[in-house]
Amino acid sequence: MTEPRPVVAVQSSQPTIEGAGVRLNRAFGYYEAHHLDPFLLLDDFHSADPRDYIAGFPWHPHRGIETVTYVIEGNVDHGDSIGNSGTIGSGDVQWMTAGGGIVHQEMPRVYSGMMQGFQLWVNLPASNKMMAPRYRGITKEQIPTSTPSKGVGMKVIAGKVGRIEGPVTDLIVEAEYLDVQMNPYAEFDHKTRKGWKTFAYVFGGDGSFDPANRDKVGTENLLVFGNGDSVVSRAGKNGLRFLLVSGKPIGEPIAWRGPIVMNTEEELETAYEEYWSGRFLKHT
Ligand code: FE2
């Protein structure tokens, strides 16, 4: 008998301007991060108007975190200080561990139609904040799909669902990252690890996530789950699509300024001092 997790918070993503002037929606960030440990931020960028995203995210540093970019539709060119460059295309994922320091850029290309993507920030524990940066580019074809129940399909980006394991393994912070698509009125009961933090972010259709509360949620809603061992969802008449993400909390202090997240203010000071004096990159 599983104990479904209750929905403890629902909020709508908020319009934000980031990078060199990209209009996006922030599902959660700085003010909510301590409720979502080990996750720090989730941005949803979607627009049919290239003026909303073409300015992109030119060269900028990161330290102390991982950034996970998932492109649903579109093309994002990227390059970084450890020698990677290429394009993240529709359905592809980039799992980038900034560790002790990386400088990179992420530049969306003009796309005909609606471009959409997500960026999740995963915190790193103190023991790994200064690790050598690493980069994993995963193509759409490498991401397995699973059909856990009737009318439900999911892409397993990270984690193991039944016998299907996502291509992003050997994670610093244990996590599961799923893209779930449900047909109208389909039902889905997904087991989650006890003690892990779990959230869902809806980006298509509508439905409900709490057996005790059938209130409908829809596109651009973030749902944060309380303790339990499963997430129970039911799609509405238009079906339902959402990211379902879980991770093992780190439980350490968060000191955060811009694209750098450390444990203490002193570490932040050091990071910025190193950046402005050209000593930021430890591994090139
Ligand atoms: Fe970045």
Short mmCIF file of C-alpha atoms and ligand atoms in Angstrom, two decimals:
data_model
loop_
_atom_site.label_atom_id
_atom_site.label_comp_id
_atom_site.label_asym_id
_atom_site.label_seq_id
_atom_site.Cartn_x
_atom_site.Cartn_y
_atom_site.Cartn_z
CA MET A 1 0.00 0.00 0.00
CA THR A 2 1.57 3.27 -1.04
CA GLU A 3 1.09 6.56 0.72
CA PRO A 4 0.41 9.28 -1.89
CA ARG A 5 2.26 12.50 -1.39
CA PRO A 6 0.02 15.49 -0.71
CA VAL A 7 0.44 18.69 -2.71
CA VAL A 8 1.80 21.19 -0.17
CA ALA A 9 2.22 24.19 -2.49
CA VAL A 10 0.95 25.26 -5.91
CA GLN A 11 2.23 28.36 -7.65
CA SER A 12 2.30 29.81 -11.13
CA SER A 13 5.59 30.51 -12.82
CA GLN A 14 6.40 34.22 -12.93
CA PRO A 15 7.54 36.30 -15.92
CA THR A 16 11.23 37.17 -15.52
CA ILE A 17 13.93 38.64 -17.74
CA GLU A 18 17.24 36.82 -17.68
CA GLY A 19 20.50 36.59 -19.61
CA ALA A 20 20.88 39.39 -22.16
CA GLY A 21 17.12 40.02 -22.18
CA VAL A 22 15.35 36.70 -22.53
CA ARG A 23 11.71 36.73 -21.46
CA LEU A 24 11.02 33.57 -19.56
CA ASN A 25 8.85 32.18 -16.78
CA ARG A 26 10.45 31.23 -13.49
CA ALA A 27 8.71 28.31 -11.77
CA PHE A 28 10.86 28.71 -8.65
CA GLY A 29 14.15 30.31 -7.71
CA TYR A 30 16.01 32.18 -4.99
CA TYR A 31 13.09 32.66 -2.58
CA GLU A 32 11.75 29.13 -2.81
CA ALA A 33 15.01 27.18 -3.00
CA HIS A 34 15.18 26.18 0.66
CA HIS A 35 11.80 24.42 0.23
CA LEU A 36 13.06 22.49 -2.79
CA ASP A 37 16.52 21.29 -1.69
CA PRO A 38 18.48 19.94 -3.66
CA PHE A 39 16.90 22.02 -6.47
CA LEU A 40 17.54 25.73 -6.74
CA LEU A 41 15.69 27.02 -9.76
CA LEU A 42 13.48 26.03 -12.68
CA ASP A 43 13.06 28.32 -15.68
CA ASP A 44 10.52 27.71 -18.43
CA PHE A 45 11.26 29.51 -21.68
CA HIS A 46 8.62 29.26 -24.35
CA SER A 47 7.69 31.70 -27.08
CA ALA A 48 6.77 31.85 -30.74
CA ASP A 49 8.40 35.29 -31.00
CA PRO A 50 12.22 35.16 -31.48
CA ARG A 51 12.50 38.66 -29.98
CA ASP A 52 11.68 37.06 -26.61
CA TYR A 53 14.72 34.76 -26.63
CA ILE A 54 17.22 35.68 -29.35
CA ALA A 55 19.40 37.80 -27.02
CA GLY A 56 20.22 34.51 -25.28
CA PHE A 57 22.61 33.92 -22.41
CA PRO A 58 26.04 35.12 -23.57
CA TRP A 59 29.25 34.11 -21.79
CA HIS A 60 28.72 33.89 -18.02
CA PRO A 61 30.22 31.91 -15.13
CA HIS A 62 28.77 29.22 -12.85
CA ARG A 63 30.21 27.62 -9.75
CA GLY A 64 28.84 25.22 -7.16
CA ILE A 65 25.86 23.90 -9.13
CA GLU A 66 24.69 21.79 -12.06
CA THR A 67 22.54 23.25 -14.83
CA VAL A 68 20.21 20.93 -16.70
CA THR A 69 18.85 22.23 -19.98
CA TYR A 70 16.02 20.32 -21.65
CA VAL A 71 14.90 21.59 -25.04
CA ILE A 72 11.37 20.50 -25.98
CA GLU A 73 11.26 22.39 -29.28
CA GLY A 74 14.00 24.52 -30.76
CA ASN A 75 17.78 24.77 -31.04
CA VAL A 76 20.17 26.25 -28.52
CA ASP A 77 23.82 26.77 -29.48
CA HIS A 78 26.26 26.43 -26.63
CA GLY A 79 29.94 26.67 -25.91
CA ASP A 80 32.02 26.47 -22.73
CA SER A 81 35.45 27.00 -21.21
CA ILE A 82 36.23 23.26 -21.07
CA GLY A 83 36.06 22.98 -24.84
CA ASN A 84 32.51 21.83 -25.54
CA SER A 85 30.40 23.39 -28.25
CA GLY A 86 27.40 22.35 -30.28
CA THR A 87 23.66 22.61 -30.49
CA ILE A 88 21.04 21.29 -28.11
CA GLY A 89 18.15 20.39 -30.43
CA SER A 90 14.51 19.40 -29.91
CA GLY A 91 14.27 16.65 -27.30
CA ASP A 92 17.94 16.92 -26.27
CA VAL A 93 19.32 17.46 -22.77
CA GLN A 94 22.50 19.09 -21.52
CA TRP A 95 23.55 18.13 -17.99
CA MET A 96 26.38 20.46 -17.06
CA THR A 97 28.26 20.28 -13.78
CA ALA A 98 29.87 23.64 -13.12
CA GLY A 99 31.78 22.38 -10.08
CA GLY A 100 34.71 24.71 -9.26
CA GLY A 101 34.00 26.92 -12.26
CA ILE A 102 32.92 27.06 -15.85
CA VAL A 103 32.18 29.92 -18.22
CA HIS A 104 29.64 29.16 -20.91
CA GLN A 105 27.04 30.57 -23.23
CA GLU A 106 23.60 29.35 -24.28
CA MET A 107 22.19 31.03 -27.38
CA PRO A 108 18.77 30.03 -28.77
CA ARG A 109 18.47 30.14 -32.55
CA VAL A 110 15.48 31.58 -34.38
CA TYR A 111 12.94 28.77 -34.58
CA SER A 112 9.82 28.74 -36.68
CA GLY A 113 6.92 28.09 -34.37
CA MET A 114 6.85 27.76 -30.62
CA MET A 115 10.24 27.17 -29.06
CA GLN A 116 10.25 25.70 -25.59
CA GLY A 117 12.82 24.57 -23.09
CA PHE A 118 13.57 24.28 -19.40
CA GLN A 119 16.58 24.91 -17.24
CA LEU A 120 16.84 23.30 -13.84
CA TRP A 121 19.60 24.12 -11.35
CA VAL A 122 20.68 21.31 -9.05
CA ASN A 123 22.77 22.31 -6.05
CA LEU A 124 26.05 20.56 -5.26
CA PRO A 125 27.10 19.54 -1.73
CA ALA A 126 30.12 21.28 -0.16
CA SER A 127 32.27 18.24 -0.93
CA ASN A 128 31.64 18.65 -4.69
CA LYS A 129 31.27 22.40 -5.16
CA MET A 130 34.87 22.74 -6.34
CA MET A 131 35.05 19.51 -8.38
CA ALA A 132 36.30 19.57 -11.97
CA PRO A 133 33.50 20.72 -14.28
CA ARG A 134 31.93 18.16 -16.58
CA TYR A 135 29.51 18.22 -19.42
CA ARG A 136 27.07 15.67 -20.72
CA GLY A 137 25.16 16.17 -23.94
CA ILE A 138 22.31 13.71 -24.40
CA THR A 139 20.42 13.46 -27.67
CA LYS A 140 16.74 12.78 -28.01
CA GLU A 141 17.47 9.28 -29.33
CA GLN A 142 19.39 8.37 -26.17
CA ILE A 143 16.44 9.10 -23.88
CA PRO A 144 14.33 5.96 -23.32
CA THR A 145 10.58 6.03 -23.07
CA SER A 146 8.46 4.01 -20.73
CA THR A 147 4.72 3.29 -20.68
CA PRO A 148 4.08 2.69 -16.98
CA SER A 149 0.29 2.44 -17.34
CA LYS A 150 -2.48 2.77 -19.91
CA GLY A 151 -2.46 6.14 -21.64
CA VAL A 152 0.74 7.25 -19.89
CA GLY A 153 4.12 7.68 -21.53
CA MET A 154 7.28 9.10 -20.05
CA LYS A 155 10.79 9.99 -21.07
CA VAL A 156 13.31 8.92 -18.47
CA ILE A 157 16.10 11.49 -18.50
CA ALA A 158 17.63 10.54 -15.15
CA GLY A 159 16.75 7.85 -12.65
CA LYS A 160 15.40 4.36 -12.98
CA VAL A 161 11.74 3.55 -13.54
CA GLY A 162 11.15 -0.19 -13.45
CA ARG A 163 13.85 -1.61 -15.66
CA ILE A 164 14.29 1.57 -17.68
CA GLU A 165 17.22 3.73 -16.70
CA GLY A 166 17.81 7.27 -17.95
CA PRO A 167 21.06 8.10 -19.77
CA VAL A 168 22.26 10.57 -17.14
CA THR A 169 23.88 8.35 -14.53
CA ASP A 170 26.65 8.79 -11.96
CA LEU A 171 24.97 11.89 -10.55
CA ILE A 172 26.53 13.84 -7.69
CA VAL A 173 23.11 14.42 -6.13
CA GLU A 174 20.82 11.45 -6.67
CA ALA A 175 17.86 12.58 -8.74
CA GLU A 176 15.09 11.44 -11.04
CA TYR A 177 14.01 13.62 -13.99
CA LEU A 178 10.95 12.53 -15.99
CA ASP A 179 8.87 14.08 -18.77
CA VAL A 180 5.40 12.58 -18.35
CA GLN A 181 2.65 12.71 -20.96
CA MET A 182 -0.86 11.47 -20.16
CA ASN A 183 -3.86 10.94 -22.42
CA PRO A 184 -7.20 12.49 -21.43
CA TYR A 185 -8.49 11.04 -18.14
CA ALA A 186 -5.53 8.69 -17.78
CA GLU A 187 -4.35 7.92 -14.24
CA PHE A 188 -0.82 7.47 -13.03
CA ASP A 189 0.62 6.34 -9.72
CA HIS A 190 4.37 6.83 -9.60
CA LYS A 191 6.50 5.55 -6.78
CA THR A 192 8.98 8.08 -5.40
CA ARG A 193 11.86 7.59 -2.98
CA LYS A 194 11.08 8.30 0.68
CA GLY A 195 12.74 11.44 1.97
CA TRP A 196 13.40 12.87 -1.49
CA LYS A 197 12.02 16.25 -2.49
CA THR A 198 9.57 16.02 -5.37
CA PHE A 199 7.95 18.62 -7.62
CA ALA A 200 5.94 18.64 -10.84
CA TYR A 201 5.79 21.41 -13.42
CA VAL A 202 2.85 21.33 -15.84
CA PHE A 203 3.41 22.45 -19.42
CA GLY A 204 0.48 20.94 -21.27
CA GLY A 205 -3.19 20.18 -20.61
CA ASP A 206 -4.62 20.00 -17.12
CA GLY A 207 -5.30 17.54 -14.34
CA SER A 208 -4.93 16.92 -10.63
CA PHE A 209 -2.18 15.59 -8.38
CA ASP A 210 -3.68 15.11 -4.97
CA PRO A 211 -6.10 12.27 -4.24
CA ALA A 212 -7.58 14.36 -1.42
CA ASN A 213 -8.01 17.43 -3.59
CA ARG A 214 -9.11 17.12 -7.18
CA ASP A 215 -8.64 20.84 -7.94
CA LYS A 216 -7.41 21.19 -11.48
CA VAL A 217 -3.97 22.54 -12.23
CA GLY A 218 -2.71 23.46 -15.66
CA THR A 219 0.06 24.90 -17.75
CA GLU A 220 2.68 26.95 -15.88
CA ASN A 221 1.70 25.52 -12.48
CA LEU A 222 4.41 24.24 -10.15
CA LEU A 223 3.35 21.66 -7.57
CA VAL A 224 5.52 20.86 -4.59
CA PHE A 225 4.81 17.55 -2.86
CA GLY A 226 5.02 16.69 0.82
CA ASN A 227 6.18 13.41 2.31
CA GLY A 228 4.88 10.09 1.08
CA ASP A 229 6.03 7.44 -1.31
CA SER A 230 4.12 8.09 -4.54
CA VAL A 231 2.76 10.82 -6.77
CA VAL A 232 -0.78 10.20 -7.98
CA SER A 233 -1.99 12.16 -10.98
CA ARG A 234 -5.10 12.18 -13.13
CA ALA A 235 -5.31 13.94 -16.49
CA GLY A 236 -8.21 16.19 -17.43
CA LYS A 237 -10.06 16.22 -20.73
CA ASN A 238 -7.10 17.70 -22.65
CA GLY A 239 -4.52 15.27 -21.34
CA LEU A 240 -1.61 16.35 -19.17
CA ARG A 241 2.12 16.86 -19.65
CA PHE A 242 4.56 17.69 -16.90
CA LEU A 243 8.10 17.39 -15.66
CA LEU A 244 8.29 15.20 -12.56
CA VAL A 245 11.52 15.71 -10.68
CA SER A 246 12.76 14.21 -7.39
CA GLY A 247 16.07 14.47 -5.60
CA LYS A 248 17.83 13.69 -2.36
CA PRO A 249 18.08 16.83 -0.20
CA ILE A 250 21.57 18.10 0.61
CA GLY A 251 20.71 19.88 3.89
CA GLU A 252 23.49 22.49 3.79
CA PRO A 253 23.41 26.30 3.98
CA ILE A 254 22.85 28.09 0.66
CA ALA A 255 24.79 31.27 -0.21
CA TRP A 256 23.62 32.42 -3.63
CA ARG A 257 24.48 35.38 -5.81
CA GLY A 258 23.63 35.37 -9.52
CA PRO A 259 24.95 32.26 -11.27
CA ILE A 260 27.12 31.11 -8.34
CA VAL A 261 25.82 29.12 -5.37
CA MET A 262 28.09 28.26 -2.45
CA ASN A 263 27.66 27.49 1.25
CA THR A 264 28.99 30.73 2.75
CA GLU A 265 29.20 34.45 1.93
CA GLU A 266 33.01 34.20 2.10
CA GLU A 267 32.99 31.56 -0.63
CA LEU A 268 30.82 33.86 -2.77
CA GLU A 269 33.22 36.76 -2.19
CA THR A 270 36.14 34.55 -3.21
CA ALA A 271 34.32 33.35 -6.33
CA TYR A 272 33.55 36.88 -7.55
CA GLU A 273 36.98 38.17 -6.65
CA GLU A 274 38.52 35.33 -8.64
CA TYR A 275 36.18 35.96 -11.55
CA TRP A 276 37.01 39.65 -11.82
CA SER A 277 40.73 39.03 -11.45
CA GLY A 278 40.88 36.25 -14.04
CA ARG A 279 41.53 33.42 -11.56
CA PHE A 280 38.05 31.86 -11.65
CA LEU A 281 38.69 28.87 -13.88
CA LYS A 282 40.51 26.10 -12.08
CA HIS A 283 40.14 23.47 -14.80
CA THR A 284 40.51 24.39 -18.45
FE FE2 B 1 24.32 29.25 -17.68
#
